[in-house]
């Protein structure tokens, strides 16, 4: 029953958190791009090597 009450609390908070979450996501993606230099080609080659 604990999981159910936690889910209900999250659903009640969601409408308020949605906007903040969207703003945080944008900021996080900007920081992530700055840190990584936005180079996805390396990741793809690594994934191909793993296969």
mmCIF file of C-alpha atoms in Angstrom:
data_model
loop_
_atom_site.group_PDB
_atom_site.id
_atom_site.type_symbol
_atom_site.label_atom_id
_atom_site.label_comp_id
_atom_site.label_asym_id
_atom_site.label_seq_id
_atom_site.Cartn_x
_atom_site.Cartn_y
_atom_site.Cartn_z
ATOM 1 C CA UNK A 1 0.000 0.000 0.000
ATOM 2 C CA UNK A 2 2.967 2.325 0.466
ATOM 3 C CA UNK A 3 3.601 2.427 -3.279
ATOM 4 C CA UNK A 4 -0.026 3.417 -3.905
ATOM 5 C CA UNK A 5 0.081 6.353 -1.474
ATOM 6 C CA UNK A 6 3.395 7.524 -2.938
ATOM 7 C CA UNK A 7 1.955 7.392 -6.468
ATOM 8 C CA UNK A 8 -1.106 9.363 -5.341
ATOM 9 C CA UNK A 9 1.112 12.023 -3.785
ATOM 10 C CA UNK A 10 3.152 12.284 -6.986
ATOM 11 C CA UNK A 11 -0.029 12.598 -9.084
ATOM 12 C CA UNK A 12 -1.313 15.389 -6.818
ATOM 13 C CA UNK A 13 1.984 17.273 -7.044
ATOM 14 C CA UNK A 14 2.490 16.624 -10.790
ATOM 15 C CA UNK A 15 0.553 19.646 -12.186
ATOM 16 C CA UNK A 16 2.703 22.021 -10.118
ATOM 17 C CA UNK A 17 5.922 20.115 -10.776
ATOM 18 C CA UNK A 18 5.365 19.804 -14.519
ATOM 19 C CA UNK A 19 6.340 23.396 -15.314
ATOM 20 C CA UNK A 20 9.363 23.335 -12.985
ATOM 21 C CA UNK A 21 10.412 19.995 -14.452
ATOM 22 C CA UNK A 22 10.274 21.352 -18.002
ATOM 23 C CA UNK A 23 12.412 24.341 -17.038
ATOM 24 C CA UNK A 24 14.885 22.104 -15.186
ATOM 25 C CA UNK A 25 15.115 19.747 -18.174
ATOM 26 C CA UNK A 26 16.001 22.623 -20.505
ATOM 27 C CA UNK A 27 18.657 23.880 -18.098
ATOM 28 C CA UNK A 28 20.047 20.363 -17.596
ATOM 29 C CA UNK A 29 20.233 19.745 -21.359
ATOM 30 C CA UNK A 30 22.043 23.065 -21.843
ATOM 31 C CA UNK A 31 24.561 22.153 -19.126
ATOM 32 C CA UNK A 32 24.922 18.623 -20.531
ATOM 33 C CA UNK A 33 25.585 20.023 -24.027
ATOM 34 C CA UNK A 34 28.225 22.376 -22.644
ATOM 35 C CA UNK A 35 29.925 19.578 -20.694
ATOM 36 C CA UNK A 36 29.931 17.062 -23.547
ATOM 37 C CA UNK A 37 30.497 19.470 -26.431
ATOM 38 C CA UNK A 38 27.438 18.062 -28.227
ATOM 39 C CA UNK A 39 29.293 15.258 -30.021
ATOM 40 C CA UNK A 40 27.017 12.258 -30.487
ATOM 41 C CA UNK A 41 29.016 10.703 -33.345
ATOM 42 C CA UNK A 42 31.475 9.210 -30.834
ATOM 43 C CA UNK A 43 28.652 7.537 -28.903
ATOM 44 C CA UNK A 44 27.258 5.938 -32.067
ATOM 45 C CA UNK A 45 30.647 4.508 -33.068
ATOM 46 C CA UNK A 46 31.096 3.079 -29.553
ATOM 47 C CA UNK A 47 27.667 1.450 -29.693
ATOM 48 C CA UNK A 48 28.535 -0.127 -33.054
ATOM 49 C CA UNK A 49 31.791 -1.487 -31.609
ATOM 50 C CA UNK A 50 29.886 -3.078 -28.711
ATOM 51 C CA UNK A 51 27.613 -4.904 -31.153
#
